[in-house]
Amino acid sequence: MAARLITSRCEIIPWLSERRGASTPDTFPVITPNGREGTFQMYADLLISTPKSPSPEDLGFLVSHAAIHGRLVGALDAVLDSNARVAPFRILLQVPGSQVYSAIACGATVEEINQHWEWLEQNLLHTLSVFDNKEDIVSFVKGKVKALIAEETSSKLAEQEEEPEKFREALVKFESRFNFPEAEKLITYYSCCCWKGKVPRQGWLYLSINHLCFYSFFLGKELKLVIPWVEVQKLERTSNVFMTDTVRVTTPNKERDFSTFLNIAEAFRIMEQLADVTLRRLLDNEIFELDPGLQDPTQITKRDLEARAQNEFFRAFFRLPRKEKLHEVVDCSLWTPFSRCHTAGRMYTSDSYICFASKENGCCNVIIPLREVISIEKMEDTSLLPNPIIVSIRSKTAFQFIELKDRDTLVENLLQRLKQVNSSNPVHCNNLQNKNQNTPAFGLTCVLRDGEPACPGTEASQSKETSECRKENSYLLNAEGLRSDFHQSGTVGLDFGKSREQIKESLWDDHFVEYGRTVCMFRTEKIRKLVAMGIPESLRGKLWLLFSDAVTDLTSHPGYYVHLVEASMGKSCMVTEEIERDLHRSLPEHPAFQSETGIAALRRVLTAYAHRNPKIGYCQSMNILTSVLLLYAKEEEAFWLLVAVCERMLPDYFNHRVIGAQVDQSVFEELIKEQLPELAEHMKDLTTLASISLSWFLTLFLSIMPLESAVNVVDCFFYDGIKAIFQLGLAILEANAVDLCNSKDDGQALMILSRFLEHVKNEESPLPPIGNHHAFFSDDQDASPVTEIANLIHDSYEKFGDHSVAQIEHMRYKHRIRVLQSHEDTTKQNVLRVVIPDVSILPEDLEELYDLFKREHLIRCYWEMPSPVVERHDPSRPYAEQYRIDAQQFANLYRLVSPWTCGDHTDILAQRTFRLLDENMDRLIEFKGLASCLDVMYNGEMNEKIKLLYKLHIPPALTENERDSQSPLKNPLLSTSRPLVIGKANGDAVDYQKQLKQMLKDLAKEKDTKPEKELPKMSQREFIQFCKTLYSMFHEDPEENDLYQAIATVTTLLLQIGEVGQRSISLGSGSDEFTEDLQPEASPPDQDAVFTDTVKTPHKDSQPSPVTEGDWTVSFEHILASLLTEQSLVNFFEKPLELKPKLENAKLNQYSLKTNGISCQSRGEQTKLNTQW
């Protein structure tokens, strides 16, 4: 027997005791990671005579988990207990030089203990080599084992219906460690390691509705990590040098690896779901409005996430409406008459459907709309047919399900939902009751032949209640005309094509007899093969309706389309203008759209859909798809097929940002790397292929393939969904892989693929070839080999058809995160591109400031009810307006990044700054306003800073009802009798009159060269507030005393100026006296224009002053000139300021200033988080 010794500082010793009696240790040579030889010791157990499993009481306690396939012993000191019965096989931890052995694992058999050892090798032993001393190793191993035990205990308790005690304990620790508001709901938690470089930190991972948090206290060091889900750019399972299976979380700045989970698959799944839900809730406004489950995140639980994922898989697998809610998933067996046996699988029941999927993929699927169901009955329970039920549908067919657990409850729920469905549409029920039961029906009771009725209410023998249908038929006649034109133009002289069509029709007829002809047909691998061959022209439209289940919508909404057409036609808006522009670009080469009949039908369908779904309205490529639908279906049927494609089969494709299409492009890139590695290696940047293939997904190849070939692709799409487009795209790339690998640039790759697709033909089509108006090349190009569409589709199923719906949906989860974050990066770059030229802040600092601004917006979304003015993130807005903050959020940011901190006066100054920046008075500001304000504070010249301060103390920044804040200026202002000539300590005197006069002259000259809007004069009340702010700003400055002395001098001077000006205005003729007092020497009138304007009576022609005659006022020029007379004040406002330290501190402390909607706690009172941004 041999084993590996991982480190010479610690030995993991298996206690393999199958021998009785005393023995000496056996030694075996082993190799350590550094290449040195060591020894591995195997001891015989002297304490028991026969192998016997220990009891929990003897060993402390036992836990089990599938990840380690055995038991971990929690009592690390059990080996020291002489009364304890020892397990027959154990793994012990020994510190070299010590006689103490700590039990790590035990087992009843050699196989069991070997499984423990393998788990330790894969998940624990590789990490020990990074430690430098044996104490660290022992502490790490013991901590890990204890954490695994605690995790297993918690998992068992979490399975109980009542709230488990362990979860409550974890919740208390989560709240105390991270100090989040109560609204930050904990979803679950796991024991794991977080890797910091090459060193693992054992701790606890907490997953909440908005954040991923990690806490560790190891070797006296505390680590707290907070990662908002909204900043996660990538989640993936990977491996590193030390661990074979880790979860990597990528944010804009860092990557974090987490490993050694007890159940890594579950942890990763929950992390992925939380990231997806949070990103869609906060960043995708279009999905937020459509998904009620995103409205209240506080209702999200671990069980809810699992149910949500299962619900999304159910809707994607059966391609059902978004509103369908899954209720039950039950294992059962379904009688399949074509195989004459019961097929094992699962029954899925929702609001309006009963669905079945076999356990063997593709063996048998069934979709039963409850509208089709006549009865649901329980049969007698027998040994051959345990717990059976019979579901009878209107086409005289019954489905038998057996082996149903809790059958009574299931049937009761189904009957209740059946009653609700029938009561919601009494017209349909009446029609069915009056219908001739011998008449086959289409859709709900489907006929697959032209000329037979399309819905139960359209037969000629129907009574007066079909008057609405007659009105509806006025539109349907045009639709039939399109189909007639299409068939007539294509059936002349094509006997071979007709014979092939007849063979296909015969095959489909045989299939309908055996598998059913309604929407409830058995969907098997056989029908997939028939679809891949190409659906016959006469059946194509009807089968599209069945496969997409659009027929259920059609029959559920009688008269709905007619109402939409009448409500939408004749209205003009941007959407209708876009539709009109594209009408004549839709299959212009086809005769059906060379006449007003086809154009009018296309206009009605597109306009009606835009009226139905204004969130989507109209998107380019919808016209191409709709025009093809009109060729094979009636007008109303084409409308409901369009609804099925846009809202169910291609979710999020046709909206403002085409998120769904971009997600699938990203999934397609991953499939290329997986299925075509050589091509992926050659084309390092697969975004080129993704951009080329975008039209494949948006138009289902209709825009780049000949029409007679592309409709076969649409056949596969309606049956298999987006999977058919993925696998066909891979088959096309594989067919051109050699040429693509030899291509020199993107343009040549585009030419290769375009020429190939143009020459994909359908030789079996009864239709004449129709040129593709969208093709890149014409027939005069070099001849290219022709590819048969049936062969291409067959290859796609054979080579790339093994991806399941579950795999595709999982990949969509992963790539939706990347796509949404890519849009966020685009928004950020566009905002910065606009702001950077207007400010002097460094681009990297501006980028960090934007992140803080965005995070402040999102924090309000995390924990508070949105304020009346704060709007959700709306990606349809201009880039600069997507994120905006209100006054409270601005105050939080101001305290974090503003250099003008004024103690208790800071909040007052922040409110005034917000009012100044809120120019449109909507109580919201954009990032550009914040950046421009901070640019003045940090990089502006002194006059710009003083001007900003001046504006903050006049309306609209300063309001009439604003309460005076506390400040160091508690006593009345200094006396205005202070002399304007002050003696210095060294005997010199400073004449402030001369200094002020000279500065006013300089300012007047500068004002003449740079004309700008004159600022209003400041009243005495406003001036007092201005002085308070200055006193507050100087508090705790190193030059505090000099600054106070200087501002006192300037304040006295300005008060005297204001008072003299007030007297001069009141007296009318007192200006000459004031001028003489202030100017002992005569000077030309224009030399002191700036100064004398404030004291002389205004001329009749001058602009009236905003202040009342006789009020105390002072101008911005006076204040600036006065401040410039004091060097200490000049130094204060001109000293260089660094924004970067403020930003670094803000990143660490933004969450510390937590807001719960009622109070804001001081940042210093909060525990600072080691936060990862």
Tab-separated table of N, CA and C in Angstrom, residues 857-915:
chain	number	residue	atom	x	y	z
A	857	HIS	N	-26.979	55.343	-6.666
A	857	HIS	CA	-28.317	55.141	-7.231
A	857	HIS	C	-28.845	53.749	-6.896
A	858	LEU	N	-27.975	52.742	-7.005
A	858	LEU	CA	-28.420	51.368	-6.803
A	858	LEU	C	-28.679	51.062	-5.335
A	859	ILE	N	-27.933	51.700	-4.418
A	859	ILE	CA	-28.143	51.443	-2.997
A	859	ILE	C	-29.572	51.777	-2.605
A	860	ARG	N	-30.116	52.849	-3.177
A	860	ARG	CA	-31.508	53.185	-2.903
A	860	ARG	C	-32.435	52.074	-3.409
A	861	CYS	N	-32.086	51.472	-4.527
A	861	CYS	CA	-32.905	50.378	-5.066
A	861	CYS	C	-32.803	49.125	-4.200
A	862	TYR	N	-31.671	48.961	-3.485
A	862	TYR	CA	-31.490	47.778	-2.661
A	862	TYR	C	-32.454	47.749	-1.479
A	863	TRP	N	-32.488	48.818	-0.740
A	863	TRP	CA	-33.036	48.758	0.612
A	863	TRP	C	-34.222	49.684	0.873
A	864	GLU	N	-34.519	50.581	-0.019
A	864	GLU	CA	-35.560	51.541	0.274
A	864	GLU	C	-36.659	51.477	-0.764
A	865	MET	N	-37.832	51.915	-0.341
A	865	MET	CA	-38.871	52.157	-1.323
A	865	MET	C	-38.439	53.357	-2.148
A	866	PRO	N	-38.488	53.273	-3.451
A	866	PRO	CA	-38.034	54.394	-4.275
A	866	PRO	C	-38.794	55.669	-3.939
A	867	SER	N	-38.063	56.771	-3.887
A	867	SER	CA	-38.713	58.048	-3.614
A	867	SER	C	-39.587	58.430	-4.798
A	868	PRO	N	-40.545	59.334	-4.589
A	868	PRO	CA	-41.463	59.690	-5.688
A	868	PRO	C	-40.755	60.206	-6.927
A	869	VAL	N	-39.574	60.815	-6.753
A	869	VAL	CA	-38.912	61.402	-7.917
A	869	VAL	C	-37.874	60.484	-8.527
A	870	VAL	N	-37.356	59.530	-7.734
A	870	VAL	CA	-36.308	58.648	-8.256
A	870	VAL	C	-36.931	57.632	-9.200
A	871	GLU	N	-36.416	57.572	-10.397
A	871	GLU	CA	-36.917	56.638	-11.393
A	871	GLU	C	-35.994	55.437	-11.484
A	872	ARG	N	-36.572	54.297	-11.899
A	872	ARG	CA	-35.754	53.116	-12.121
A	872	ARG	C	-34.798	53.355	-13.284
A	873	HIS	N	-33.747	52.570	-13.268
A	873	HIS	CA	-32.811	52.626	-14.392
A	873	HIS	C	-33.555	52.267	-15.667
A	874	ASP	N	-33.553	53.183	-16.621
A	874	ASP	CA	-34.275	52.985	-17.873
A	874	ASP	C	-33.288	53.035	-19.020
A	875	PRO	N	-32.910	51.871	-19.575
A	875	PRO	CA	-31.904	51.854	-20.646
A	875	PRO	C	-32.375	52.484	-21.940
A	876	SER	N	-33.667	52.769	-22.071
A	876	SER	CA	-34.146	53.423	-23.291
A	876	SER	C	-33.876	54.922	-23.290
A	877	ARG	N	-33.509	55.471	-22.141
A	877	ARG	CA	-33.202	56.899	-22.054
A	877	ARG	C	-31.830	57.196	-22.665
A	878	PRO	N	-31.552	58.472	-22.931
A	878	PRO	CA	-30.179	58.822	-23.337
A	878	PRO	C	-29.183	58.377	-22.270
A	879	TYR	N	-27.970	58.127	-22.703
A	879	TYR	CA	-26.969	57.583	-21.781
A	879	TYR	C	-26.830	58.417	-20.516
A	880	ALA	N	-26.786	59.730	-20.667
A	880	ALA	CA	-26.538	60.601	-19.515
A	880	ALA	C	-27.678	60.577	-18.510
A	881	GLU	N	-28.862	60.162	-18.925
A	881	GLU	CA	-30.032	60.217	-18.059
A	881	GLU	C	-30.414	58.865	-17.479
A	882	GLN	N	-29.622	57.844	-17.739
A	882	GLN	CA	-30.008	56.517	-17.266
A	882	GLN	C	-29.851	56.389	-15.764
A	883	TYR	N	-28.853	57.052	-15.204
A	883	TYR	CA	-28.672	57.048	-13.758
A	883	TYR	C	-28.735	58.476	-13.258
A	884	ARG	N	-29.663	58.728	-12.333
A	884	ARG	CA	-29.791	60.040	-11.709
A	884	ARG	C	-30.063	59.841	-10.225
A	885	ILE	N	-29.675	60.802	-9.424
A	885	ILE	CA	-29.819	60.670	-7.976
A	885	ILE	C	-30.609	61.838	-7.428
A	886	ASP	N	-31.225	61.608	-6.271
A	886	ASP	CA	-32.007	62.657	-5.631
A	886	ASP	C	-31.159	63.372	-4.576
A	887	ALA	N	-31.801	64.242	-3.795
A	887	ALA	CA	-31.072	65.096	-2.850
A	887	ALA	C	-30.381	64.277	-1.765
A	888	GLN	N	-31.064	63.248	-1.227
A	888	GLN	CA	-30.466	62.450	-0.170
A	888	GLN	C	-29.259	61.676	-0.674
A	889	GLN	N	-29.389	61.091	-1.850
A	889	GLN	CA	-28.268	60.358	-2.426
A	889	GLN	C	-27.108	61.296	-2.732
A	890	PHE	N	-27.418	62.492	-3.217
A	890	PHE	CA	-26.358	63.461	-3.482
A	890	PHE	C	-25.645	63.847	-2.191
A	891	ALA	N	-26.413	64.018	-1.104
A	891	ALA	CA	-25.795	64.375	0.184
A	891	ALA	C	-24.838	63.279	0.638
A	892	ASN	N	-25.221	62.015	0.437
A	892	ASN	CA	-24.313	60.916	0.802
A	892	ASN	C	-23.015	61.000	0.015
A	893	LEU	N	-23.120	61.217	-1.299
A	893	LEU	CA	-21.917	61.323	-2.126
A	893	LEU	C	-21.099	62.555	-1.757
A	894	TYR	N	-21.792	63.646	-1.457
A	894	TYR	CA	-21.086	64.886	-1.121
A	894	TYR	C	-20.220	64.682	0.117
A	895	ARG	N	-20.750	64.010	1.111
A	895	ARG	CA	-19.962	63.765	2.319
A	895	ARG	C	-18.754	62.884	2.022
A	896	LEU	N	-18.875	62.013	1.014
A	896	LEU	CA	-17.789	61.103	0.697
A	896	LEU	C	-16.666	61.751	-0.098
A	897	VAL	N	-16.990	62.593	-1.071
A	897	VAL	CA	-15.982	63.030	-2.036
A	897	VAL	C	-15.733	64.535	-2.049
A	898	SER	N	-16.549	65.332	-1.404
A	898	SER	CA	-16.334	66.780	-1.469
A	898	SER	C	-15.185	67.200	-0.567
A	899	PRO	N	-14.321	68.127	-1.038
A	899	PRO	CA	-13.257	68.639	-0.169
A	899	PRO	C	-13.763	69.698	0.801
A	900	TRP	N	-14.959	70.221	0.560
A	900	TRP	CA	-15.521	71.265	1.409
A	900	TRP	C	-16.383	70.629	2.485
A	901	THR	N	-15.730	70.027	3.465
A	901	THR	CA	-16.452	69.450	4.592
A	901	THR	C	-16.521	70.482	5.703
A	902	CYS	N	-17.700	70.679	6.227
A	902	CYS	CA	-17.936	71.754	7.190
A	902	CYS	C	-18.575	71.230	8.462
A	903	GLY	N	-18.206	70.031	8.885
A	903	GLY	CA	-18.782	69.487	10.101
A	903	GLY	C	-20.284	69.329	9.971
A	904	ASP	N	-21.006	69.841	10.965
A	904	ASP	CA	-22.466	69.756	10.935
A	904	ASP	C	-23.065	70.589	9.818
A	905	HIS	N	-22.294	71.505	9.311
A	905	HIS	CA	-22.784	72.377	8.235
A	905	HIS	C	-22.693	71.693	6.857
A	906	THR	N	-22.070	70.506	6.795
A	906	THR	CA	-21.856	69.837	5.512
A	906	THR	C	-23.162	69.496	4.822
A	907	ASP	N	-24.120	68.960	5.580
A	907	ASP	CA	-25.394	68.579	4.966
A	907	ASP	C	-26.118	69.794	4.403
A	908	ILE	N	-26.028	70.935	5.105
A	908	ILE	CA	-26.662	72.162	4.610
A	908	ILE	C	-26.033	72.570	3.279
A	909	LEU	N	-24.711	72.505	3.225
A	909	LEU	CA	-24.013	72.882	1.997
A	909	LEU	C	-24.328	71.903	0.860
A	910	ALA	N	-24.473	70.614	1.194
A	910	ALA	CA	-24.830	69.621	0.180
A	910	ALA	C	-26.217	69.899	-0.390
A	911	GLN	N	-27.165	70.258	0.465
A	911	GLN	CA	-28.516	70.571	-0.017
A	911	GLN	C	-28.502	71.774	-0.951
A	912	ARG	N	-27.729	72.793	-0.597
A	912	ARG	CA	-27.662	73.984	-1.459
A	912	ARG	C	-26.993	73.646	-2.795
A	913	THR	N	-25.942	72.824	-2.740
A	913	THR	CA	-25.276	72.435	-3.984
A	913	THR	C	-26.235	71.671	-4.888
A	914	PHE	N	-27.039	70.784	-4.295
A	914	PHE	CA	-27.999	70.028	-5.091
A	914	PHE	C	-29.007	70.962	-5.754
A	915	ARG	N	-29.524	71.929	-5.003
A	915	ARG	CA	-30.499	72.852	-5.583
A	915	ARG	C	-29.882	73.682	-6.698
